[in-house]
mmCIF file of C-alpha atoms in Angstrom:
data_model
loop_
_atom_site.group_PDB
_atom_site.id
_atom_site.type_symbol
_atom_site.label_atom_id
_atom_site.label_comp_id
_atom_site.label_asym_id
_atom_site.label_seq_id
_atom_site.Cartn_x
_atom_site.Cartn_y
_atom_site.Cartn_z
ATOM 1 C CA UNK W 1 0.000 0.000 0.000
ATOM 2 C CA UNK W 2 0.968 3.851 0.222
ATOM 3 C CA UNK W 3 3.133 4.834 2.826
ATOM 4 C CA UNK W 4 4.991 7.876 4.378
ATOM 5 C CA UNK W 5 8.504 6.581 5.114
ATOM 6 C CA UNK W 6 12.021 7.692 5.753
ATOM 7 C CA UNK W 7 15.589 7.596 4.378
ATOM 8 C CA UNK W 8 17.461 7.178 7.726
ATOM 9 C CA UNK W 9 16.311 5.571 11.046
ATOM 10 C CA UNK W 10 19.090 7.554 13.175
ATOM 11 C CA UNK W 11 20.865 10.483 12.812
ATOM 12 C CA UNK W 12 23.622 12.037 14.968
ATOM 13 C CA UNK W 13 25.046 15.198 14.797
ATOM 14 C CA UNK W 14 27.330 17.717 16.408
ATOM 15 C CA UNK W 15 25.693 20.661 17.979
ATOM 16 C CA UNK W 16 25.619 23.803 15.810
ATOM 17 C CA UNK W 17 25.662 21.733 12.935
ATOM 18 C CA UNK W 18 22.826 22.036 10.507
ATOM 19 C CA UNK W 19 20.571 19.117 10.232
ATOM 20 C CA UNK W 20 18.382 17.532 7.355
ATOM 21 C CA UNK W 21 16.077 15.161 7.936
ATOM 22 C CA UNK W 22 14.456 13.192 5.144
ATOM 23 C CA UNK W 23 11.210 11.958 4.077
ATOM 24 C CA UNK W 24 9.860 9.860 0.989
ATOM 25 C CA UNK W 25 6.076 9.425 0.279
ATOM 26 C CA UNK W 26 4.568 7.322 -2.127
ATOM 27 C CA UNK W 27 0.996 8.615 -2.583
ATOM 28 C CA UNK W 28 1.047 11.227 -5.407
ATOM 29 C CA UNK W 29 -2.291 12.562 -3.833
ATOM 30 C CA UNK W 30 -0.932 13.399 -1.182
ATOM 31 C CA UNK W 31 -1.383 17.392 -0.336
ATOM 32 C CA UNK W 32 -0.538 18.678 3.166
ATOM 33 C CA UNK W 33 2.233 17.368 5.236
ATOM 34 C CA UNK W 34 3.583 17.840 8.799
ATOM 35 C CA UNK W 35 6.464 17.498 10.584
ATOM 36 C CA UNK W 36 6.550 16.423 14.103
ATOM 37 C CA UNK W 37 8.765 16.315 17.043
ATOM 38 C CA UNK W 38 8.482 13.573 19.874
ATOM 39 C CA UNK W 39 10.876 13.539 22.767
ATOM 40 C CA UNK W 40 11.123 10.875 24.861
ATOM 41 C CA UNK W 41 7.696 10.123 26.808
ATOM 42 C CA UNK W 42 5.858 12.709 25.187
ATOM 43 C CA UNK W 43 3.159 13.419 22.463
ATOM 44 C CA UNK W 44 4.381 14.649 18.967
ATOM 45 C CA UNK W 45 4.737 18.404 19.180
ATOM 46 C CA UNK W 46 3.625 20.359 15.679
ATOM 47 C CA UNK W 47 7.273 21.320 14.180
ATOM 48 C CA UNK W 48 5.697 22.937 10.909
ATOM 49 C CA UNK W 49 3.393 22.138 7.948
ATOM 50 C CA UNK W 50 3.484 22.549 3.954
ATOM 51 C CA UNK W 51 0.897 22.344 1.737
ATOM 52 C CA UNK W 52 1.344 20.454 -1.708
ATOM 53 C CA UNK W 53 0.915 24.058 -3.702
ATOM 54 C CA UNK W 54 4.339 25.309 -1.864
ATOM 55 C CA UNK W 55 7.898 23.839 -2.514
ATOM 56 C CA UNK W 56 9.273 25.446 0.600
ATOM 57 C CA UNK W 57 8.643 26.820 4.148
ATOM 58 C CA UNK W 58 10.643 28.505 6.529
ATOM 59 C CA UNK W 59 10.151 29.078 10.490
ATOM 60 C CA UNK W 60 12.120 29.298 13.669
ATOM 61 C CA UNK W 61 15.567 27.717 12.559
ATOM 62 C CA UNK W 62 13.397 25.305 10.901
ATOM 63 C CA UNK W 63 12.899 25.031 7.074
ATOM 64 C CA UNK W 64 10.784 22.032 5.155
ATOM 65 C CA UNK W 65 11.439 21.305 1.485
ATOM 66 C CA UNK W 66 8.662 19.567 -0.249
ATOM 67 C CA UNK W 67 10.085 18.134 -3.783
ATOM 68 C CA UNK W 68 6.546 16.862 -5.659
ATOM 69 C CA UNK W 69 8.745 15.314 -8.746
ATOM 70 C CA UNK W 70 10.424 12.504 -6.630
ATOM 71 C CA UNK W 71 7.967 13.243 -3.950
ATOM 72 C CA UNK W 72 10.190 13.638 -1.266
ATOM 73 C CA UNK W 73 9.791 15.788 1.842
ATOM 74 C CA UNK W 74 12.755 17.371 4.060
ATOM 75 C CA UNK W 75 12.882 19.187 7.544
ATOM 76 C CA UNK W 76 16.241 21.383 8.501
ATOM 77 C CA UNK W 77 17.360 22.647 11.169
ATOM 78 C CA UNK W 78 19.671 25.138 11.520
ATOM 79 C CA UNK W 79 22.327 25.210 14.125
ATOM 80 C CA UNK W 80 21.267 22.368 16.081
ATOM 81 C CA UNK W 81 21.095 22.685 19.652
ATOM 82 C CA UNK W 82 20.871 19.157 22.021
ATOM 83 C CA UNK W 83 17.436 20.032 22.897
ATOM 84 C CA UNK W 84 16.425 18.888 19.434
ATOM 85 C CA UNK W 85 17.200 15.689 20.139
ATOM 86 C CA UNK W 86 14.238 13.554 19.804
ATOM 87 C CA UNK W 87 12.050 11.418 17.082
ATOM 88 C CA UNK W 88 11.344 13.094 14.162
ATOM 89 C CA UNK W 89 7.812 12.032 12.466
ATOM 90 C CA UNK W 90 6.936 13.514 8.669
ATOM 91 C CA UNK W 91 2.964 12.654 8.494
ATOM 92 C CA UNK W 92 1.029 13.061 5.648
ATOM 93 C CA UNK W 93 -2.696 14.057 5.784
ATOM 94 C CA UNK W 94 -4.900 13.431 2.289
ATOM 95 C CA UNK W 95 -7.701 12.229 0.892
ATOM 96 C CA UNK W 96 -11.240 13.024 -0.943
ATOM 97 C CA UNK W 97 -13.732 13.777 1.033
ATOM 98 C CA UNK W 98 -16.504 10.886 1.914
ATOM 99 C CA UNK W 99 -13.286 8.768 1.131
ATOM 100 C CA UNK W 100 -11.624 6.237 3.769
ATOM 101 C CA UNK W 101 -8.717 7.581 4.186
ATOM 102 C CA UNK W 102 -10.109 11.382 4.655
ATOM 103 C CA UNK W 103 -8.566 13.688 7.145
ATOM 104 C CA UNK W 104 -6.102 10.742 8.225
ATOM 105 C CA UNK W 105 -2.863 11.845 9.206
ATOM 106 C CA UNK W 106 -0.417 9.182 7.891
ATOM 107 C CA UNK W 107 3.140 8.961 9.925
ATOM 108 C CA UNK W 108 6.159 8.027 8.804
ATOM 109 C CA UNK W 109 8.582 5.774 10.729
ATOM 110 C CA UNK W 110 10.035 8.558 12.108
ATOM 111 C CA UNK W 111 14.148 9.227 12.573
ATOM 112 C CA UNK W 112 15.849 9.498 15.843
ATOM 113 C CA UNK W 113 18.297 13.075 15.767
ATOM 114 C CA UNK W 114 20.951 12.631 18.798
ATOM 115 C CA UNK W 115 23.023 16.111 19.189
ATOM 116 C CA UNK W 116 26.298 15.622 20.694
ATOM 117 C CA UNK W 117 27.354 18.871 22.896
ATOM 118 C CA UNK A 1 -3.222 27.883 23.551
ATOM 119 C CA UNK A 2 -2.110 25.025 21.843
ATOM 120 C CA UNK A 3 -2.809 22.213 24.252
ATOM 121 C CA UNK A 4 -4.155 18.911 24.578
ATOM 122 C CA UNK A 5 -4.283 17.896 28.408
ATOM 123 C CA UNK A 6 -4.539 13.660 28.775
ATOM 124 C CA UNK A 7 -5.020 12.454 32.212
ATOM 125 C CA UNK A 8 -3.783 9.954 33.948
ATOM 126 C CA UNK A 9 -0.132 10.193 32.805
ATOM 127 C CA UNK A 10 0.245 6.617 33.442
ATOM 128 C CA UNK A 11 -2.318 3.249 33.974
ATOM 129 C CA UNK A 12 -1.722 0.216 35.237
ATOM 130 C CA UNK A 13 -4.303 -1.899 35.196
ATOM 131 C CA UNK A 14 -5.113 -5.708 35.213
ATOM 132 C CA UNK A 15 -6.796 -7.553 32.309
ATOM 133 C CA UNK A 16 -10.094 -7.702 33.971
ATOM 134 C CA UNK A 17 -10.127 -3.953 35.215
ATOM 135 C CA UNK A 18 -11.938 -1.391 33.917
ATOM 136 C CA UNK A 19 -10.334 1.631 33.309
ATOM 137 C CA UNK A 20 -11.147 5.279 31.573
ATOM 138 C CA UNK A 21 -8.581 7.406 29.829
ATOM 139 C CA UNK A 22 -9.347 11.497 29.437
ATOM 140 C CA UNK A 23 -8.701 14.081 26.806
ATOM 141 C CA UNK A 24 -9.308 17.533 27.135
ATOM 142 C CA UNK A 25 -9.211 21.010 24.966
ATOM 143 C CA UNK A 26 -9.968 24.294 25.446
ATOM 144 C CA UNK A 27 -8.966 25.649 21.709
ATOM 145 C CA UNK A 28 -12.571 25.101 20.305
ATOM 146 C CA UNK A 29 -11.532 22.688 17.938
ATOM 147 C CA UNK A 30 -13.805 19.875 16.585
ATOM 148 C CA UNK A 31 -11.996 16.920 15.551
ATOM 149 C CA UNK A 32 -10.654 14.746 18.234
ATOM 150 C CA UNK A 33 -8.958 11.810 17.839
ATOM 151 C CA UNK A 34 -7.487 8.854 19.539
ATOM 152 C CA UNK A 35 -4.194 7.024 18.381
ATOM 153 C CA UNK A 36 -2.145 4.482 20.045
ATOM 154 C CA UNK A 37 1.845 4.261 19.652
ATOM 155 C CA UNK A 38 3.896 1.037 20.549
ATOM 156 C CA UNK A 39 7.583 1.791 21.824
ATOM 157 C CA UNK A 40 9.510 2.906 18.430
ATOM 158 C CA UNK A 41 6.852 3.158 16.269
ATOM 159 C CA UNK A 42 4.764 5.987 14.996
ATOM 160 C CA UNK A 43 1.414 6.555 16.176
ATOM 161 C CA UNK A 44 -1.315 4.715 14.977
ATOM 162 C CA UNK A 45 -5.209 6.460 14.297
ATOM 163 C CA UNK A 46 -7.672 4.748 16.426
ATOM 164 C CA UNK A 47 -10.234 7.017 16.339
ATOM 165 C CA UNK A 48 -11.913 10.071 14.826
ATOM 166 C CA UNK A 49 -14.725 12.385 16.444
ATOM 167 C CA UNK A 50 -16.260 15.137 14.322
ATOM 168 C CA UNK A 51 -18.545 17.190 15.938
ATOM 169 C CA UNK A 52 -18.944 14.987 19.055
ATOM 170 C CA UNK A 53 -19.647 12.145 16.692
ATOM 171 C CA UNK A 54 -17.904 9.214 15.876
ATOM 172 C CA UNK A 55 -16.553 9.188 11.886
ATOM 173 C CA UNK A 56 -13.531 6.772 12.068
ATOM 174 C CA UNK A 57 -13.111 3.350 13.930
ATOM 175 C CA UNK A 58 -9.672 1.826 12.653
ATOM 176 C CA UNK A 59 -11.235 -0.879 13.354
ATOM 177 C CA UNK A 60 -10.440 -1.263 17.211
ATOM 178 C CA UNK A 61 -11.465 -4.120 18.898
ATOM 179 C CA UNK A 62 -14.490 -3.441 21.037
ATOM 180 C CA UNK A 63 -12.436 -3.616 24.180
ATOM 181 C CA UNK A 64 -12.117 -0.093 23.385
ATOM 182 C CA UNK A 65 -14.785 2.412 23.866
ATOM 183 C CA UNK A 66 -14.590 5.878 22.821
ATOM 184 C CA UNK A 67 -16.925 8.366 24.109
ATOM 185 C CA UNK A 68 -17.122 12.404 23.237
ATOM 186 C CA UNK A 69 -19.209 13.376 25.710
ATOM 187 C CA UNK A 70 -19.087 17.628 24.204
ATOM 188 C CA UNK A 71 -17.102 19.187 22.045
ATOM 189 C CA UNK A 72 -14.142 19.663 24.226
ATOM 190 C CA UNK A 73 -13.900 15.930 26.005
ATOM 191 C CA UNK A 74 -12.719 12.936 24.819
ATOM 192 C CA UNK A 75 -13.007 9.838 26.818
ATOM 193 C CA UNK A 76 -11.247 6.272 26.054
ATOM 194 C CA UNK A 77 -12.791 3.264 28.023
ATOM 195 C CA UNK A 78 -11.056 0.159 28.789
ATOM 196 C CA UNK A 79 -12.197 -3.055 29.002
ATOM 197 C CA UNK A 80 -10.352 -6.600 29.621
ATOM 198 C CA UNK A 81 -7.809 -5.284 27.792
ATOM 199 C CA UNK A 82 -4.499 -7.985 26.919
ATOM 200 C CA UNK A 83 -0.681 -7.395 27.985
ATOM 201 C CA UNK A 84 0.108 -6.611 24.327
ATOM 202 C CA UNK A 85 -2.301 -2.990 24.142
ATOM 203 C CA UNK A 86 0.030 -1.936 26.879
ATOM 204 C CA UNK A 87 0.874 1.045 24.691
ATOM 205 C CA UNK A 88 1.311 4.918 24.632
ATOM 206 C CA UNK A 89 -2.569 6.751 24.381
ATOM 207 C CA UNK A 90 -2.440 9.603 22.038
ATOM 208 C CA UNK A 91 -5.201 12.112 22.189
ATOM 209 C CA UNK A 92 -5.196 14.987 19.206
ATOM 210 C CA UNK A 93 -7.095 17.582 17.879
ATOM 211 C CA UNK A 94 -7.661 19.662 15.014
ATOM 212 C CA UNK A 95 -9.957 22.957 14.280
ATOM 213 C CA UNK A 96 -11.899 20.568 11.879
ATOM 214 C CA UNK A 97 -12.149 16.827 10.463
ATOM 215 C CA UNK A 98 -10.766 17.667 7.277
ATOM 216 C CA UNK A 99 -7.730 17.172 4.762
ATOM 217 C CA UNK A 100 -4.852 19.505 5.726
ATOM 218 C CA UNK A 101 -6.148 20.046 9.671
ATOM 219 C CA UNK A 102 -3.325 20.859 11.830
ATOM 220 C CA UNK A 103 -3.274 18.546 14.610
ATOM 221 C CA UNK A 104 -2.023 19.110 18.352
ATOM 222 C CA UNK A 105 -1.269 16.493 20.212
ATOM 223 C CA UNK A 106 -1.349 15.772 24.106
ATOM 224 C CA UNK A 107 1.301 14.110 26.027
ATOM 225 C CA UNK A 108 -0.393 11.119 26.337
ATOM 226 C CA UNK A 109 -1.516 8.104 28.736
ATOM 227 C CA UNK A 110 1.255 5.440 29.030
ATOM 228 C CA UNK A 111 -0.867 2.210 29.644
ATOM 229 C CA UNK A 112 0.514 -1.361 31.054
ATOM 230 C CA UNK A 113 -1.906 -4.302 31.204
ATOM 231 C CA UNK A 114 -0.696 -6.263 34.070
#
């Protein structure tokens, strides 16, 4: 079936380096996607969102590229600091409405970022 | 105000217990949903309440009884539940049931069946 998956399970890096996390998707109907943080023995906390009509998004020190061609989705971080260590989830939310899968947010397997001091 | 407030932070409980998990929001939205996350997985939908009424059941085994009793609760009752649902409860929410709703989560209920 579709899925939202990712590249690479870990990632480790030193802090004030920039980070890239990366995300493939395999539903071409997909439209909105999310990016969400999850530290250890919490909920997901909302990182930042694109919609399919955008190819980039910028926030805090965060930045999400959204490539439609190979459908592939990436979140950045800029100067990484070890409080962004956690589980990275990309989730993808689609669907027609009155269809099964509408409104359904779709996560990926997620990507654990370790920042060494 | 972006939160989702799930009580009790954790639940132990025995397979014949009955137990109730809570989900609360204050942000007006009206799409709640339940998901459940095993250790190193993502979260999974369980789930979805639109307007206090049920639209998605991921087909969840009956020991599991959602409830929305208004618009800003969201109740999860338990019910001889089996070692393996020991699991992380997710409650979320989102301004509407729709494609491309932002969705908060809350810190969730870490269950053990005992």
């Amino acid at each position: 079936g579709e899925s939202v998956g990712l590249h690479l399970p870990t990632l480790s890096v030193q802090e004030g380096d920039n980070s890239i996390i990366n995300c493939a998707y395999s539903n071409s109907a997909s439209d909105y996607f999310i990016w969400y943080k999850q530290e250890s023995g919490k909920g997901p906390q909302f990182i930042i969102d694109i919609r399919s009509n955008m190819d980039k998004r910028q926030g805090q020190r965060v930045t999400v590229l959204l490539n439609k061609t190979v459908k592939h989705l990436s979140l950045q971080i800029a100067a990484t600091q070890p409080g962004d260590s956690a589980v990275y989830f990309c989730a993808e939310n689609w669907g027609r409405a009155g269809g099964t899968s509408y409104g359904k947010l779709t996560f990926g397997q997620g990507t654990i970022l370790t920042v060494h001091p | 105000d972006t939160e989702v407030t799930q009580t009790p932070k954790h639940l132990v409980m025995g397979m014949t217990n009955k137990k109730s998990l809570k989900c609360e929001q204050h942000m007006g939205h009206r799409a709640m949903y339940w998901y459940k996350q095993k250790a190193k997985k993502p979260p999974e939908l369980m789930f979805v309440y639109s307007y206090e009424k049920l639209s998605i059941n991921e087909s969840v085994p009956s020991r599991f009884s959602p409830e929305c009793p208004n618009s800003s609760l969201l109740n999860l009752h338990l019910h001889a539940l089996q070692p393996e649902d020991s699991a992380l409860y997710l409650c979320a929410s989102s301004q509407e049931w729709r494609q491309g709703a932002k969705a908060f989560f809350g810190q969730g209920t870490r269950l053990t069946v005992v």
